[in-house]
Short mmCIF file of C-alpha atoms and ligand atoms in Angstrom, two decimals:
data_model
loop_
_atom_site.label_atom_id
_atom_site.label_comp_id
_atom_site.label_asym_id
_atom_site.label_seq_id
_atom_site.Cartn_x
_atom_site.Cartn_y
_atom_site.Cartn_z
CA MET A 1 -98.22 65.81 -67.90
CA ALA A 2 -97.28 63.14 -65.37
CA LYS A 3 -97.78 59.47 -66.06
CA ILE A 4 -99.51 57.83 -63.11
CA ILE A 5 -98.23 54.45 -62.04
CA ALA A 6 -99.46 52.28 -59.15
CA PHE A 7 -97.83 49.17 -57.71
CA TYR A 8 -100.46 46.82 -56.40
CA ASN A 9 -101.29 43.34 -55.18
CA ASN A 10 -103.90 42.52 -52.57
CA LYS A 11 -101.26 40.47 -50.75
CA GLY A 12 -98.72 41.94 -48.34
CA GLY A 13 -95.01 41.25 -48.38
CA VAL A 14 -94.65 40.78 -52.15
CA ALA A 15 -92.32 43.80 -52.64
CA LYS A 16 -94.80 46.51 -53.68
CA THR A 17 -92.95 49.09 -51.59
CA THR A 18 -89.51 47.82 -52.57
CA THR A 19 -90.39 47.92 -56.26
CA ALA A 20 -92.17 51.29 -56.14
CA THR A 21 -89.34 53.00 -54.23
CA ASN A 22 -86.64 51.53 -56.45
CA VAL A 23 -88.44 52.41 -59.69
CA ALA A 24 -88.89 55.95 -58.33
CA GLY A 25 -85.20 56.00 -57.40
CA VAL A 26 -84.03 54.89 -60.85
CA LEU A 27 -86.25 57.47 -62.58
CA SER A 28 -84.93 60.27 -60.35
CA LEU A 29 -81.37 59.30 -61.29
CA GLN A 30 -82.44 59.72 -64.92
CA HIS A 31 -83.51 63.26 -63.99
CA LYS A 32 -87.22 62.49 -64.33
CA LYS A 33 -89.30 64.45 -61.84
CA VAL A 34 -91.07 61.92 -59.62
CA LEU A 35 -93.68 62.27 -56.91
CA LEU A 36 -93.87 59.06 -54.87
CA ILE A 37 -97.05 58.78 -52.81
CA ASP A 38 -97.56 56.30 -49.99
CA GLY A 39 -101.01 54.77 -50.40
CA ASP A 40 -100.58 52.45 -47.43
CA PRO A 41 -101.19 53.52 -43.80
CA GLN A 42 -98.28 51.29 -42.75
CA GLY A 43 -96.01 54.15 -43.84
CA HIS A 44 -93.24 52.05 -45.36
CA THR A 45 -92.65 54.30 -48.37
CA SER A 46 -91.23 57.17 -46.34
CA LEU A 47 -89.55 54.75 -43.91
CA THR A 48 -87.52 53.49 -46.88
CA PHE A 49 -86.00 57.00 -46.94
CA GLY A 50 -85.47 57.08 -43.18
CA VAL A 51 -88.63 59.02 -42.30
CA ASN A 52 -90.93 57.46 -39.72
CA ALA A 53 -94.33 59.01 -40.51
CA ASP A 54 -96.12 57.81 -37.34
CA ASN A 55 -96.25 61.24 -35.70
CA LEU A 56 -96.26 63.43 -38.80
CA GLN A 57 -99.17 65.81 -39.40
CA THR A 58 -98.21 66.31 -43.04
CA THR A 59 -99.38 63.04 -44.55
CA LEU A 60 -101.70 61.91 -47.33
CA GLY A 61 -104.56 61.08 -44.94
CA ALA A 62 -104.43 64.57 -43.41
CA TYR A 63 -104.34 66.23 -46.84
CA LEU A 64 -107.28 64.22 -48.17
CA SER A 65 -109.32 64.77 -44.99
CA SER A 66 -108.77 68.56 -45.24
CA HIS A 67 -109.44 68.67 -49.01
CA TRP A 68 -105.92 69.97 -49.58
CA THR A 69 -104.42 69.64 -53.04
CA ALA A 70 -100.86 68.49 -53.65
CA LYS A 71 -100.10 72.06 -54.71
CA GLN A 72 -101.03 73.33 -51.24
CA ALA A 73 -99.14 70.48 -49.59
CA SER A 74 -96.01 70.67 -51.74
CA ASP A 75 -93.95 72.67 -49.19
CA TYR A 76 -94.26 69.68 -46.86
CA PHE A 77 -93.20 66.95 -49.27
CA ILE A 78 -90.07 65.02 -48.32
CA ASN A 79 -87.40 66.11 -50.84
CA VAL A 80 -85.15 63.08 -51.36
CA ASN A 81 -83.16 64.69 -54.15
CA ASP A 82 -83.77 67.36 -56.81
CA TYR A 83 -85.97 64.95 -58.75
CA LEU A 84 -87.78 62.87 -56.12
CA ASP A 85 -90.42 64.01 -53.63
CA VAL A 86 -92.30 61.73 -51.26
CA VAL A 87 -95.76 62.10 -49.71
CA PRO A 88 -95.80 59.98 -46.54
CA SER A 89 -98.73 58.17 -44.98
CA ASN A 90 -99.68 56.93 -41.55
CA GLN A 91 -102.74 55.79 -39.60
CA SER A 92 -104.57 58.97 -40.63
CA LEU A 93 -105.08 57.40 -44.08
CA SER A 94 -107.16 54.62 -42.45
CA ASP A 95 -109.08 57.28 -40.50
CA PHE A 96 -109.75 59.12 -43.77
CA ILE A 97 -110.98 55.91 -45.45
CA ILE A 98 -113.44 55.29 -42.60
CA SER A 99 -114.59 58.91 -42.53
CA VAL A 100 -115.61 58.94 -46.22
CA SER A 101 -116.99 55.40 -46.42
CA ALA A 102 -120.60 56.56 -46.24
CA GLU A 103 -120.20 59.05 -49.09
CA GLU A 104 -121.58 58.18 -52.51
CA THR A 105 -119.02 56.37 -54.66
CA LYS A 106 -118.94 59.17 -57.24
CA PHE A 107 -117.75 61.57 -54.53
CA ARG A 108 -115.52 59.36 -52.44
CA ASN A 109 -113.56 58.03 -55.41
CA LYS A 110 -112.41 61.49 -56.58
CA TYR A 111 -110.22 62.48 -53.63
CA LEU A 112 -106.91 61.41 -55.16
CA LYS A 113 -107.83 62.92 -58.52
CA ASN A 114 -108.55 66.26 -56.85
CA PHE A 115 -105.34 65.96 -54.86
CA ILE A 116 -102.98 65.37 -57.80
CA ASP A 117 -104.68 67.28 -60.64
CA PRO A 118 -103.10 70.68 -59.82
CA ILE A 119 -99.54 69.26 -59.87
CA LYS A 120 -99.79 66.91 -62.83
CA ASN A 121 -97.71 69.29 -64.94
CA ASP A 122 -94.98 69.58 -62.30
CA TYR A 123 -93.91 65.93 -62.50
CA ASP A 124 -93.01 63.35 -65.14
CA TYR A 125 -94.24 60.45 -62.97
CA ILE A 126 -96.58 60.14 -60.02
CA ILE A 127 -96.03 56.74 -58.42
CA PHE A 128 -98.35 55.17 -55.85
CA ASP A 129 -97.15 52.47 -53.47
CA MET A 130 -100.39 50.79 -52.50
CA ALA A 131 -101.76 48.85 -49.55
CA PRO A 132 -102.68 45.16 -49.90
CA ALA A 133 -106.34 46.09 -49.74
CA VAL A 134 -109.51 46.46 -51.76
CA ASP A 135 -110.55 49.81 -50.38
CA ILE A 136 -111.44 53.41 -51.18
CA ILE A 137 -107.83 54.20 -52.09
CA LEU A 138 -107.95 51.49 -54.78
CA GLU A 139 -111.28 52.96 -55.98
CA ASN A 140 -109.54 56.34 -56.22
CA ILE A 141 -106.53 54.89 -58.03
CA VAL A 142 -108.76 53.22 -60.62
CA GLU A 143 -110.03 56.72 -61.55
CA ILE A 144 -106.59 58.11 -62.34
CA VAL A 145 -104.03 55.39 -63.03
CA ASP A 146 -102.30 55.04 -66.41
CA ASP A 147 -100.27 51.93 -65.55
CA LEU A 148 -101.22 49.53 -62.79
CA ILE A 149 -98.38 47.13 -62.13
CA VAL A 150 -98.96 43.93 -60.18
CA VAL A 151 -95.94 42.63 -58.32
CA ALA A 152 -95.95 38.98 -57.29
CA VAL A 153 -93.67 36.44 -55.66
CA PRO A 154 -93.65 33.03 -57.40
CA GLU A 155 -95.11 31.12 -54.47
CA THR A 156 -98.48 29.42 -54.07
CA TYR A 157 -100.14 32.03 -51.83
CA ALA A 158 -98.86 34.97 -53.85
CA VAL A 159 -99.76 33.42 -57.22
CA LYS A 160 -103.29 32.80 -55.93
CA ASN A 161 -103.49 36.43 -54.81
CA ALA A 162 -102.14 37.58 -58.18
CA GLU A 163 -105.11 35.80 -59.73
CA THR A 164 -107.52 37.41 -57.24
CA THR A 165 -105.89 40.77 -57.94
CA LEU A 166 -106.40 40.36 -61.69
CA LYS A 167 -110.05 39.46 -61.09
CA ILE A 168 -110.43 42.66 -59.08
CA THR A 169 -108.76 44.72 -61.81
CA ASP A 170 -110.88 43.03 -64.51
CA ASP A 171 -114.04 43.82 -62.49
CA LYS A 172 -112.97 47.43 -62.14
CA HIS A 173 -111.98 47.64 -65.84
CA VAL A 174 -108.42 48.64 -65.05
CA THR A 175 -105.79 47.57 -67.51
CA VAL A 176 -102.81 46.02 -65.82
CA ARG A 177 -99.59 47.02 -67.53
CA SER A 178 -97.54 44.04 -66.39
CA ILE A 179 -96.92 41.48 -63.71
CA VAL A 180 -93.46 41.82 -62.21
CA PRO A 181 -92.03 38.73 -60.50
CA THR A 182 -90.18 39.68 -57.33
CA LYS A 183 -88.05 37.97 -54.68
CA THR A 184 -87.37 35.17 -57.16
CA GLN A 185 -85.05 32.29 -56.35
CA LEU A 186 -84.45 30.73 -59.74
CA ASN A 187 -82.05 28.18 -58.28
CA THR A 188 -85.08 26.43 -56.75
CA ASN A 189 -87.48 24.14 -58.59
CA THR A 190 -90.41 25.59 -56.63
CA HIS A 191 -89.83 29.11 -57.90
CA LYS A 192 -89.20 27.91 -61.46
CA PHE A 193 -92.44 25.94 -61.38
CA MET A 194 -94.45 28.74 -59.76
CA LEU A 195 -93.07 31.33 -62.20
CA ASN A 196 -94.61 29.22 -64.93
CA ASN A 197 -97.92 29.23 -63.04
CA LEU A 198 -97.68 33.00 -62.61
CA LYS A 199 -97.12 33.40 -66.34
CA GLU A 200 -100.21 31.26 -67.06
CA VAL A 201 -102.27 33.44 -64.71
CA ALA A 202 -101.03 36.54 -66.56
CA GLU A 203 -101.76 35.06 -69.98
CA ALA A 204 -105.26 34.01 -68.92
CA HIS A 205 -105.93 37.70 -68.33
CA ASN A 206 -104.07 38.88 -71.46
CA ILE A 207 -101.39 40.50 -69.38
CA LYS A 208 -97.67 40.48 -69.96
CA MET A 209 -95.23 39.27 -67.35
CA THR A 210 -91.92 41.12 -67.47
CA ASP A 211 -88.80 39.26 -68.57
CA THR A 212 -87.03 41.11 -65.79
CA TYR A 213 -87.31 39.23 -62.51
CA ILE A 214 -86.22 40.89 -59.28
CA PRO A 215 -84.16 38.27 -57.45
CA ASN A 216 -84.38 37.54 -53.76
CA LEU A 217 -81.35 39.37 -52.39
CA ILE A 218 -80.61 40.73 -48.94
CA ALA A 219 -79.20 43.88 -50.58
CA PHE A 220 -82.76 45.24 -50.93
CA SER A 221 -83.46 45.24 -47.19
CA GLU A 222 -79.82 46.03 -46.34
CA ALA A 223 -80.03 49.29 -48.31
CA VAL A 224 -83.06 50.39 -46.29
CA SER A 225 -81.66 49.27 -42.92
CA ILE A 226 -78.16 50.68 -43.34
CA TYR A 227 -78.45 53.53 -45.83
CA GLU A 228 -82.10 54.50 -45.28
CA LEU A 229 -82.56 54.48 -49.05
CA PRO A 230 -83.98 52.19 -51.69
CA LEU A 231 -81.16 50.12 -53.20
CA ALA A 232 -81.29 52.05 -56.48
CA LEU A 233 -80.14 55.24 -54.74
CA VAL A 234 -77.28 53.85 -52.66
CA LYS A 235 -73.89 55.07 -53.83
CA ASP A 236 -71.83 51.96 -53.11
CA SER A 237 -70.15 50.07 -55.91
CA ARG A 238 -70.91 46.72 -54.19
CA TYR A 239 -74.55 47.22 -55.22
CA LYS A 240 -73.92 47.97 -58.90
CA LYS A 241 -74.88 44.49 -60.11
CA THR A 242 -78.08 44.35 -58.06
CA GLN A 243 -79.05 47.89 -59.04
CA LYS A 244 -78.99 46.72 -62.65
CA TYR A 245 -82.18 44.68 -62.03
CA CYS A 246 -84.04 47.86 -61.09
CA GLN A 247 -82.64 49.73 -64.10
CA ASN A 248 -83.61 46.85 -66.40
CA LEU A 249 -87.14 46.82 -65.01
CA VAL A 250 -87.58 50.54 -65.65
CA LYS A 251 -86.24 50.05 -69.17
CA GLU A 252 -88.50 47.09 -69.89
CA LEU A 253 -91.54 48.98 -68.61
CA GLY A 254 -90.65 51.72 -71.07
CA TYR A 255 -90.24 54.59 -68.57
N1 ADP B 1 -85.94 41.36 -54.07
C1 ADP B 1 -85.97 41.15 -52.76
N2 ADP B 1 -85.12 40.28 -52.18
C2 ADP B 1 -85.15 40.06 -50.84
N3 ADP B 1 -86.01 40.66 -50.00
C3 ADP B 1 -86.88 41.53 -50.52
C4 ADP B 1 -86.92 41.83 -51.92
N4 ADP B 1 -87.90 42.72 -52.14
C5 ADP B 1 -88.46 42.97 -50.94
N5 ADP B 1 -87.85 42.27 -49.96
C6 ADP B 1 -88.19 42.26 -48.54
O1 ADP B 1 -89.46 41.62 -48.40
C7 ADP B 1 -90.23 42.27 -47.40
C8 ADP B 1 -91.55 42.77 -48.00
O2 ADP B 1 -91.25 43.74 -48.99
P1 ADP B 1 -92.16 45.03 -49.18
O3 ADP B 1 -91.58 45.81 -50.29
O4 ADP B 1 -92.36 45.71 -47.86
O5 ADP B 1 -93.53 44.34 -49.64
P2 ADP B 1 -95.03 44.94 -49.68
O6 ADP B 1 -94.92 46.41 -49.88
O7 ADP B 1 -95.66 44.25 -50.84
O8 ADP B 1 -95.68 44.57 -48.39
C9 ADP B 1 -89.37 43.39 -46.86
O9 ADP B 1 -88.73 42.93 -45.70
C10 ADP B 1 -88.36 43.64 -47.96
O10 ADP B 1 -87.12 44.13 -47.48
MG1 MG B 2 -95.68 48.01 -48.73
#
């Protein structure tokens, strides 16, 4: 039975997609079967693997709008390797959200559950890369998620949003597994100071912050731009040291 993980923060640009795709990559290298689902209409999850979803018909929004299950859609998943499949998203996910907004909450928050239920035994992990939004997709995630992971950059705006995010998750009675600091620059006093603030925010909500910090390194965007892969999956020995951060994170999270 798959464990369901979602990477979330209601702020953009904090490395939700980078972290979700790299965690999925590491797990696939460990021969865990992973389904990585793009929960953001911006479509960056599949773009990380070189697939621009803008003109695709076979996306999450289309599946949810047509009441398709993941079982029915599985022939159209993007097969990255033997262990990693990706469900892309595009603008049709926003169209879906608008189209169901008038439905009663108890109906409109079950779409993702209905989508993944039939394939829960086919995967070890189902990972959602989420949008920086408080929307119907978040409502749906709350219904199914085992581990919600909040990623945050140790800067004033992002720490404030981490706090807002934890208020949202408290309100929705979702347990946050951990806060993961990303894009850290520990050679700066600002980041050291703000990491402390981030830790205090976590503790105020009884949430752990991981000891693994993902440092701010160009290798993460380089991997996507040059290799069309998350860093964790690039076969280039120059990246070995940086890849270790992703492996350590997966280990610390206990996956
Ligand atoms: N550890 C990192 N070091 C440097 N740049 C990073 C790191 N993680 C992410 N980035 C870059 O930061 C930007 C935002 O990351 P992204 O994963 O798209 O965030 P989100 O999904 O939260 O909007 C991207 O340009 C990405 O390449
Ligand atoms: Mg993203």
